[in-house]
Coordinates of C-alpha atoms in Angstrom, one line a residue:
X594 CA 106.1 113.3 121.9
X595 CA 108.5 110.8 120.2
X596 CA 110.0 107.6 121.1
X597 CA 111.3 104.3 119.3
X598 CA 109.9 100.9 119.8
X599 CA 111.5 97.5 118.7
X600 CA 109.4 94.3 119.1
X601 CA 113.0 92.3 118.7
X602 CA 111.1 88.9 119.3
X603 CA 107.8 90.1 117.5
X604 CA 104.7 90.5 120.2
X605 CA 101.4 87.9 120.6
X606 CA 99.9 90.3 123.6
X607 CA 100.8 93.1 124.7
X608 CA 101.3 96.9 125.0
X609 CA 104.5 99.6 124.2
X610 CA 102.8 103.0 125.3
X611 CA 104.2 105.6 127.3
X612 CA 102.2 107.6 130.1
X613 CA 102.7 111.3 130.5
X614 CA 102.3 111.2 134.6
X615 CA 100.0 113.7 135.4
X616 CA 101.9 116.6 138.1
X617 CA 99.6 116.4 141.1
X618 CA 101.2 116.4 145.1
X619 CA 99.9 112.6 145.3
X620 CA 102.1 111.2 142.6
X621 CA 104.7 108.8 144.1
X622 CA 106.8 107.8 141.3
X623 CA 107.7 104.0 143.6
X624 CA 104.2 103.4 143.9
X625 CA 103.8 103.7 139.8
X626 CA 100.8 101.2 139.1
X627 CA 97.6 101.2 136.3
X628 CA 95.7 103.2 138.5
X629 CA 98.2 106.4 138.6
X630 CA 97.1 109.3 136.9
X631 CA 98.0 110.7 133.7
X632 CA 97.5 113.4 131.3
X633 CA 98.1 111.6 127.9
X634 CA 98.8 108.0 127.3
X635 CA 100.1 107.1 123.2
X636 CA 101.9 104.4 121.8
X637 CA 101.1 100.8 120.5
X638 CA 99.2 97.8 122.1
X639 CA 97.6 94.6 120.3
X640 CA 95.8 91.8 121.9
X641 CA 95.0 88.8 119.6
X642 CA 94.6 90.3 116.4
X643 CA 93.4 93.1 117.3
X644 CA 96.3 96.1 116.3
X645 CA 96.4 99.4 117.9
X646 CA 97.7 102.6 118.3
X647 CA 96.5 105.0 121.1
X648 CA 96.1 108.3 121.6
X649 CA 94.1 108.8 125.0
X650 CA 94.1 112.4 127.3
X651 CA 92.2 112.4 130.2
X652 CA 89.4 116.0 130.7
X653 CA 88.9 117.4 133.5
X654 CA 85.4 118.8 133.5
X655 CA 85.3 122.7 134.6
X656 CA 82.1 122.5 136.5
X657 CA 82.3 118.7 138.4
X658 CA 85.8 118.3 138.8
X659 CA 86.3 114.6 137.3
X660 CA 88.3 113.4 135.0
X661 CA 87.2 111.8 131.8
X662 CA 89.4 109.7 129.1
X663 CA 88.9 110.8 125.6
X664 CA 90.0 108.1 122.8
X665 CA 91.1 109.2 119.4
X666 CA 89.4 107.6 116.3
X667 CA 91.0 104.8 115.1
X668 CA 93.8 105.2 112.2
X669 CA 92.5 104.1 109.0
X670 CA 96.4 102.2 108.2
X671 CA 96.7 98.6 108.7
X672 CA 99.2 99.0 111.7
X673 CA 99.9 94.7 111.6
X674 CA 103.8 95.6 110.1
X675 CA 104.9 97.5 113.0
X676 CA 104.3 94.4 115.3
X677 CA 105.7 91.9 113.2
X678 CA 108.9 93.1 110.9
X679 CA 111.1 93.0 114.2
X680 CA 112.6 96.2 113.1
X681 CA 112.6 99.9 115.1
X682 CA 109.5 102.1 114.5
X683 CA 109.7 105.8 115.6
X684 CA 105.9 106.4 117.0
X685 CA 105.2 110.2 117.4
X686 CA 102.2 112.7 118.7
X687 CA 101.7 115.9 117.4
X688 CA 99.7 118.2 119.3
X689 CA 99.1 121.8 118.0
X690 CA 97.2 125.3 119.7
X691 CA 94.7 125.1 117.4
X692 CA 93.6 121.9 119.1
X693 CA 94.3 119.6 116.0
X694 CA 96.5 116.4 116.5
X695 CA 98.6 114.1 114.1
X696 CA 100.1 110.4 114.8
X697 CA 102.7 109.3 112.5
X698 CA 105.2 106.1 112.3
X699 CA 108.1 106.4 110.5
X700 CA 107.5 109.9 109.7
X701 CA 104.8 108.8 108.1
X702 CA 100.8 110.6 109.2
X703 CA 98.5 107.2 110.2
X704 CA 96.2 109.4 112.2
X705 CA 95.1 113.4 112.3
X706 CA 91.7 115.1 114.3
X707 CA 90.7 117.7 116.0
X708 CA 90.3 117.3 120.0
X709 CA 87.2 119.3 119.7
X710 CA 85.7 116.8 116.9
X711 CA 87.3 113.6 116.7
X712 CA 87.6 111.9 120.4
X713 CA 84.9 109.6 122.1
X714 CA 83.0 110.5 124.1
X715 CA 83.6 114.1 123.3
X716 CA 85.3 116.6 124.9
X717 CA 82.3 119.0 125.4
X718 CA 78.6 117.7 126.7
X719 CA 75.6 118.6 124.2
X720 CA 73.8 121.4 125.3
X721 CA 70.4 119.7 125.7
X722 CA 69.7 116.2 127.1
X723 CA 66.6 114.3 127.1
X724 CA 64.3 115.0 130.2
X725 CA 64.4 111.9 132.1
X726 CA 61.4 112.5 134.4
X727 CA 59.5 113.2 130.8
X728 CA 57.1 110.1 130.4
X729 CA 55.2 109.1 127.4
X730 CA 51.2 109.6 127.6
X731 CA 49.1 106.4 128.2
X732 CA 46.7 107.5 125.2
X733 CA 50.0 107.8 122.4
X734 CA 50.0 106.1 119.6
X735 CA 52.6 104.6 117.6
X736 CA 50.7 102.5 115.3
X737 CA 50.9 103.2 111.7
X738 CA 49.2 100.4 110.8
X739 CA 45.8 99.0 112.7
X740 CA 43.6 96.1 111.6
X741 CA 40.4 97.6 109.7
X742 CA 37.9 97.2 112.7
X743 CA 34.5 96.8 109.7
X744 CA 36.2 93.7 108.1
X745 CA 34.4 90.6 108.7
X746 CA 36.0 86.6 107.6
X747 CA 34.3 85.5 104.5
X748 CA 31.6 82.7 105.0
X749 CA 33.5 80.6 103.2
X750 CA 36.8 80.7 104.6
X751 CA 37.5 77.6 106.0
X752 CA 40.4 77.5 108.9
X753 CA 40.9 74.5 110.0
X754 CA 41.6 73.0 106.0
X755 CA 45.1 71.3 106.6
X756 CA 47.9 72.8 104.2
X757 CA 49.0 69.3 103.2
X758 CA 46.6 66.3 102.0
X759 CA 46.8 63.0 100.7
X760 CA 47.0 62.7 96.6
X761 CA 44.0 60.9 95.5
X762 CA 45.3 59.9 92.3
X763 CA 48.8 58.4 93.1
X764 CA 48.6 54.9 92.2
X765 CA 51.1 52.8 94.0
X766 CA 53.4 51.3 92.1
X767 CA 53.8 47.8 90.6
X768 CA 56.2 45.6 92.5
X769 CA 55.8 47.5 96.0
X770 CA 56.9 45.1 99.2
X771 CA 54.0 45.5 101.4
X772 CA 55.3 42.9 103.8
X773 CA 59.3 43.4 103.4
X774 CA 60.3 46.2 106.3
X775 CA 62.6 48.7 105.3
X776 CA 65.3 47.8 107.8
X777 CA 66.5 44.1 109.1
X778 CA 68.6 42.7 111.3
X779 CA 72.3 42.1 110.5
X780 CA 72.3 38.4 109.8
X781 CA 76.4 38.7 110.3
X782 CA 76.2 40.2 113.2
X783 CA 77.2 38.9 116.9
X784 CA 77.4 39.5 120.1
X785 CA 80.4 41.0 122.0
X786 CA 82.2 38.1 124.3
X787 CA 81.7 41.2 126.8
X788 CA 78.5 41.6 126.6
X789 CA 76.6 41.2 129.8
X790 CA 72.7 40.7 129.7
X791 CA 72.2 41.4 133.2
X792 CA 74.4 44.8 132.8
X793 CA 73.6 45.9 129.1
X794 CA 70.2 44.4 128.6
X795 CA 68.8 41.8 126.0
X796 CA 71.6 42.1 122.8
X797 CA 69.5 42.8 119.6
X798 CA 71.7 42.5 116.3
X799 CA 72.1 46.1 114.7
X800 CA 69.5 47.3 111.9
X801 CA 70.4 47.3 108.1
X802 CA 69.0 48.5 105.3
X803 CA 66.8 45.3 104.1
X804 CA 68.4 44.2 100.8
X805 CA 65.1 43.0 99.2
X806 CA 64.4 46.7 99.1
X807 CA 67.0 47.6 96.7
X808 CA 65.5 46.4 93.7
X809 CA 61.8 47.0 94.6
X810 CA 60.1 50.3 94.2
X811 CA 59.5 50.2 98.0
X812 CA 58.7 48.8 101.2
X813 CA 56.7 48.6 104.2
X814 CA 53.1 50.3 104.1
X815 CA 52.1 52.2 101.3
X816 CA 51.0 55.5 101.9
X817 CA 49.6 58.4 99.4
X818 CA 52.1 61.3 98.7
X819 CA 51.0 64.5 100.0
X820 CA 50.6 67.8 97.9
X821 CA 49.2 71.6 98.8
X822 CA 45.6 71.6 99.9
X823 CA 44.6 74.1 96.9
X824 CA 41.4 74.8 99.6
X825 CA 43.8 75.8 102.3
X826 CA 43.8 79.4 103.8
X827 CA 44.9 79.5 106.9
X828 CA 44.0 81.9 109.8
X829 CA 41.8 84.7 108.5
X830 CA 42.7 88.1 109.6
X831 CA 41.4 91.4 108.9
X832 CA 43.4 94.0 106.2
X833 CA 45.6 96.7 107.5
X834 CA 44.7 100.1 107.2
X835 CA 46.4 103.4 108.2
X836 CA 45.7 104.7 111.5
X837 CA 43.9 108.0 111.5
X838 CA 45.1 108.6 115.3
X839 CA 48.9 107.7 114.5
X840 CA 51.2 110.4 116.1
X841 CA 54.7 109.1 115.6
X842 CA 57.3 107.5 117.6
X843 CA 57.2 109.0 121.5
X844 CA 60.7 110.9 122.4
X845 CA 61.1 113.1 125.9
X846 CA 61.5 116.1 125.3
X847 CA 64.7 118.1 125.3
X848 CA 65.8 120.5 128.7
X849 CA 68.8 122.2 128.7
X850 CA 71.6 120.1 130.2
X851 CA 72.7 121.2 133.8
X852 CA 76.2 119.6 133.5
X853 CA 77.2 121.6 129.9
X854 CA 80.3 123.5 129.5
X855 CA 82.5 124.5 126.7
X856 CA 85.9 123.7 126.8
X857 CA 87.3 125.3 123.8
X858 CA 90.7 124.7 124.4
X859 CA 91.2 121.3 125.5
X860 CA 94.7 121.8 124.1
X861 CA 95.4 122.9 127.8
X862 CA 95.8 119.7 129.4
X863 CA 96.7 118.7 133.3
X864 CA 100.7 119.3 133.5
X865 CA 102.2 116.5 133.8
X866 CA 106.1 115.6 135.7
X867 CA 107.0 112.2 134.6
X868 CA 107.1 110.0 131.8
X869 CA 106.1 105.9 132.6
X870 CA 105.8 102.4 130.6
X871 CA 103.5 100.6 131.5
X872 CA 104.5 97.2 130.5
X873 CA 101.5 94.2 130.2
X874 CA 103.2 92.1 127.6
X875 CA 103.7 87.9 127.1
X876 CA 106.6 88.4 125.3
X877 CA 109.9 90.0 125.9
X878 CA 112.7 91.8 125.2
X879 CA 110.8 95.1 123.8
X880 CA 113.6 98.0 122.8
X881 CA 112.7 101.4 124.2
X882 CA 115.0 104.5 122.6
X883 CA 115.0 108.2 122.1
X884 CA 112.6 109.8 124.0
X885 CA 111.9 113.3 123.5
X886 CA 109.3 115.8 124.4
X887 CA 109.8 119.1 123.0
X888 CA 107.4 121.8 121.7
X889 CA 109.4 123.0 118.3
X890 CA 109.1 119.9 115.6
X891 CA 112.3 120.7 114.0
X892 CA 114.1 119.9 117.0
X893 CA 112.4 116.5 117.5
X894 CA 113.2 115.9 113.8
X895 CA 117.0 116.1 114.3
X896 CA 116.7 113.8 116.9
X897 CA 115.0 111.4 114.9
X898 CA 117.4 111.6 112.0
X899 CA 121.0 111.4 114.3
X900 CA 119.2 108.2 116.1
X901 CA 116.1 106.5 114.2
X902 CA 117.4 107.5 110.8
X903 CA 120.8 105.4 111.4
X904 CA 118.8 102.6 112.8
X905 CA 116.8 103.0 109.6
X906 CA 119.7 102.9 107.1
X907 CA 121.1 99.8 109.1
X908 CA 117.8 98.1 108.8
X909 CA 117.4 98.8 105.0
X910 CA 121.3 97.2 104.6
X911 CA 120.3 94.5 106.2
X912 CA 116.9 93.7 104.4
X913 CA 116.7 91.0 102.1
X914 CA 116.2 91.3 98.0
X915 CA 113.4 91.4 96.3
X916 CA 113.5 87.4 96.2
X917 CA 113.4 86.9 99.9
X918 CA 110.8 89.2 100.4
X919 CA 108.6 87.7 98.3
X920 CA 109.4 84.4 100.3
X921 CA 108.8 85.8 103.5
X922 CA 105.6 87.0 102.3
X923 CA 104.5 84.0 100.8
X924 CA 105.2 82.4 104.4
X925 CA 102.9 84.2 105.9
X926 CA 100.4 83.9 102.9
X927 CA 100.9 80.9 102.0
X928 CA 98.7 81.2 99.1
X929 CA 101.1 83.9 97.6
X930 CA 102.7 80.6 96.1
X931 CA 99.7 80.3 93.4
X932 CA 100.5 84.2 92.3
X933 CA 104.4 83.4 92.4
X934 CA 103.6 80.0 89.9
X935 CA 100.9 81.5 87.7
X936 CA 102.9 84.6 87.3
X937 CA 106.0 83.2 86.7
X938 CA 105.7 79.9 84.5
X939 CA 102.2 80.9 82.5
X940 CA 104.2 82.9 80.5
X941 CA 107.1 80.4 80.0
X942 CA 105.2 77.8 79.0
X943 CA 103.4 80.0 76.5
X944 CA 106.9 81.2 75.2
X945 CA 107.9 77.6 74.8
X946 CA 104.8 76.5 73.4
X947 CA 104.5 78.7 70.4
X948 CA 107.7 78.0 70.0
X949 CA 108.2 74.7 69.8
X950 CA 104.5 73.9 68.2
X951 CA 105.3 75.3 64.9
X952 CA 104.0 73.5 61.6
X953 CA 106.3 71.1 60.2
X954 CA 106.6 71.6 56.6
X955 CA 106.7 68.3 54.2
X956 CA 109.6 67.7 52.2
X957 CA 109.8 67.2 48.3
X958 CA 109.6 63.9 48.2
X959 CA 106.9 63.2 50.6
X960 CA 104.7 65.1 47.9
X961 CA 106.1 63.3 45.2
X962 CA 105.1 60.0 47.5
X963 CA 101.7 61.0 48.4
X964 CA 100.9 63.5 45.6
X965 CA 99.2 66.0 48.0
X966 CA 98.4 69.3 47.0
X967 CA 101.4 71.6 47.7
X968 CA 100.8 74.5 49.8
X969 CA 101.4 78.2 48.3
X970 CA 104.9 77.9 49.5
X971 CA 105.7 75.7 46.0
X972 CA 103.9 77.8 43.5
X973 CA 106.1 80.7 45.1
X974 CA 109.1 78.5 44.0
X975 CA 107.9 77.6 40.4
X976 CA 107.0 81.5 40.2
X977 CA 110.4 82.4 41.0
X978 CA 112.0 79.6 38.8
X979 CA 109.9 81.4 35.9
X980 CA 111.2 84.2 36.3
X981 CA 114.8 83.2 36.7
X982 CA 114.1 81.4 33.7
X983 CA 112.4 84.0 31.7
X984 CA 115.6 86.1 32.4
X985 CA 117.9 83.7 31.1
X986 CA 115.5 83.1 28.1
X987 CA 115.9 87.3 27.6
X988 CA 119.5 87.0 28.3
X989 CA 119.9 84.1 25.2
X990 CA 117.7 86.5 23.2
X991 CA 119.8 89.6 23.9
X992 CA 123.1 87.9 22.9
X993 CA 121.8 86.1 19.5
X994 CA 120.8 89.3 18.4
X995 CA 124.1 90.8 18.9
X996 CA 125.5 87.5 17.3
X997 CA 123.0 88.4 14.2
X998 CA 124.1 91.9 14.5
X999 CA 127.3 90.9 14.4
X1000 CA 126.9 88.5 11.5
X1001 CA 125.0 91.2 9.1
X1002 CA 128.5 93.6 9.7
X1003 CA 130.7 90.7 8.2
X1004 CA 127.9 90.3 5.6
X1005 CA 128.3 94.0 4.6
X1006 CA 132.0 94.0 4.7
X1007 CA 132.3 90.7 2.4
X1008 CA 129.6 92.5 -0.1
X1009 CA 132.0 95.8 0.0
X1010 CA 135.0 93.2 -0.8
X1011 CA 133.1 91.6 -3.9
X1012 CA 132.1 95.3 -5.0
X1013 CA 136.3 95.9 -4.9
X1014 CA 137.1 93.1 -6.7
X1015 CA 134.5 93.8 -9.4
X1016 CA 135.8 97.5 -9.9
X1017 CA 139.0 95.4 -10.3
X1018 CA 137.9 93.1 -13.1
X1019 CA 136.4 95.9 -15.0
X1020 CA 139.8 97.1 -15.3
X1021 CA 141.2 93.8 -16.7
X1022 CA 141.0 92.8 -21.0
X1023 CA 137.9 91.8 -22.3
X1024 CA 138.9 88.1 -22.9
X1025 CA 140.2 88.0 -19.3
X1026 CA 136.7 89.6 -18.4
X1027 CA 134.7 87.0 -20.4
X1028 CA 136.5 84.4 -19.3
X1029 CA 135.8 85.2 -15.6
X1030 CA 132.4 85.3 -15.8
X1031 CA 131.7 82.0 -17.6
X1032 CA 133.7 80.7 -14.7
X1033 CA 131.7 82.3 -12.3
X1034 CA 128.9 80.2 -10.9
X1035 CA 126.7 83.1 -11.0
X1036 CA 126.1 82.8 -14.5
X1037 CA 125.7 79.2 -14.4
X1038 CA 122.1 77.9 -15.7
X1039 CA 120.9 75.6 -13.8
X1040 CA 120.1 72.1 -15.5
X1041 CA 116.8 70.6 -16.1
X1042 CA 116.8 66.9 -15.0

């Protein structure tokens, strides 16, 4: 059994099912009320907010004759959508040989049982019932408890001690108004133009709180505080002890049932000839489409996709984004707004704020003002400039050694020169020879000043 249902204007009360008219010579299809009988009735129905989804055959009982409605359980899913989302809803009942049932919207399983297991009342009676002539004995007893009959009240327990008594040592305190009341007569009060003595009595101005009482411990009499009688008991009763002739809580005894029969295959329902809507609704313009009653399920599902399944794609086109959604939902739950606002600018204004909250570092010259400590940072920098300073030193190094090295090659090669010119004055005349070196500076003493 499958139909389509579209609350176009949304529904405050108010029912979409469908009857299966049962096939009996009475039926009178012009005469089609609440009272006509039927074999199944399924389909939605609220009332307030109260959402459901029926499934209800009616039993005929082998052995009396009379008809009995059976109700499926109630569907676990929260049905509230279906009524409110103005869209088309494909409602179907399943109903299989083997006496198990499924209810699905949208293709979708809300709802499965077994006719033998899951309808109230069920289908078949219990097989013993409680005798009802079966009276319980005037000697039973269904104490557990009894008061121990050998107790006897203490001598000294006192009854009538109040609970409450007066405090003998409260001492009343210094300053107490003894003859200021507690409440006073408005002095700025007056009495209504309207007010009639004759009709509404003698006028008295309205009480106030006396105002010499504010500053004052108290006012009016002086009574004693009361505190817990430590002497108080109360009513004395005896102990409780178990009962020796306790013999459980009284039930009838069981007889076999004279109206039990076993209907194994409710499955078998009353034929039925006619399919009618029963319409009790306060609001209007509710789409009916597509009914079909078949007995193979494929065929009902090609039905369902050549007319629902368009409808569905339409519907989905038509939807709002992700964004309206979410508005739509927050209309309806208004306090969706709190989730939308934590969810969405908590973590912005994290983002920004460690950010933007970042340490400012102090310039130069602000240390030089102030001659604070300098942070790490600096002694980085000086570390670095150390090093970049230790290279050039290595670098100045490097080249006066090749400068030296360089130097100590010209040295040799002058020596090798002087060595030449030598061999050459060897070769020269002796006087030549002499003469040369008393002109060198070599020879030369030095003088003694």
């Amino acid at each position: 059994i499958r139909y389509e249902v579209n609350f176009q204007n949304g529904i405050e009360c108010g029912g979409a099912y469908v009857k299966l008219l049962s096939k009996t010579p009475e039926l009178n299809l012009d005469q089609f009320h609440d009272k006509t009988p039927y074999t199944i009735m399924f389909g939605p129905d609220k009332c307030g907010e109260d959402y459901k989804l029926h499934f209800i055959f009616r039993h005929k009982n082998p052995k009396t004759g009379k008809y009995e409605e059976k109700h499926a359980k109630r569907p676990d899913a929260d049905l509230k959508t279906y009524f409110t989302d103005k869209k088309t809803h494909l409602y179907t009942l399943v109903l299989n040989p083997d006496n198990s049932f499924e209810i699905l919207v949208d293709q979708t399983v809300v709802n499965s049982g077994n006719l033998l297991n899951d309808m109230s009342p069920p289908v078949n009676p219990p097989r013993e019932i409680e005798d009802p002539n079966d009276q319980k004995p005037e000697d039973w007893d269904e104490r557990p408890k009894i008061p121990d009959p050998d107790a006897v009240k203490p001598d000294d327990w006192d009854e009538d001690a109040p609970a409450k008594i007066a405090d003998e040592n409260a001492v009343k305190p210094e300053g107490w108004l003894d003859d200021e009341p507690e409440y006073v007569a408005d002095p700025d009060a007056e009495k209504p133009e309207d007010w009639d003595e004759d009709m509404d009595g003698e006028w008295e101005a309205p009480q106030i709180a006396n105002p010499k009482c504010e500053t004052a411990p108290g006012c009016g009499t002086w009574q004693r505080p009361m505190i817990d009688n430590p002497n108080y008991k109360g009513k004395w009763k005896p102990p409780m002890i178990d009962n020796v002739n306790y013999q459980g809580i009284w039930k009838p005894r069981k007889i076999p049932n004279p109206d039990f029969f076993e209907d194994l295959e409710p499955f078998k329902m009353t034929p039925f000839s006619a399919v009618g809507l029963e319409l009790w609704s306060m609001t209007s313009d509710i789409f009916f489409d597509n009914f079909i009653i078949c007995t193979e399920r494929a065929v009902a599902d090609d039905w369902a996709s050549d007319g629902w399944g368009l409808k569905k794609a339409a519907d989905g086109a038509a939807e709002p984004g992700v964004v309206g959604q979410m508005m739509a939902a927050a209309e309806e739950r208004p306090w969706l707004w709190v989730v939308y606002i934590l969810t969405v600018a908590l973590p912005v204004f994290l983002v920004v704020l460690f950010c933007c909250s970042g340490k400012k570092q102090p310039s130069v010259a602000e240390y030089k003002k102030t001659d604070a400590p300098q942070p790490d940072v600096m002694d980085e920098e000086r570390e670095e400039e150390k090093t970049k300073g230790g290279k050039e030193e290595e670098d100045e190094e490097e080249e006066a050694n090749e400068e030296k090295l360089g130097s100590d090659a010209d040295i040799g090669s002058a020596s090798q020169e002087e060595e030449e010119e030598e061999e050459e004055e060897d070769r020269k005349p002796a006087s030549e020879e002499e003469e040369t070196v008393n002109r060198s500076p070599r020879n030369r003493k030095p003088r003694k000043d």
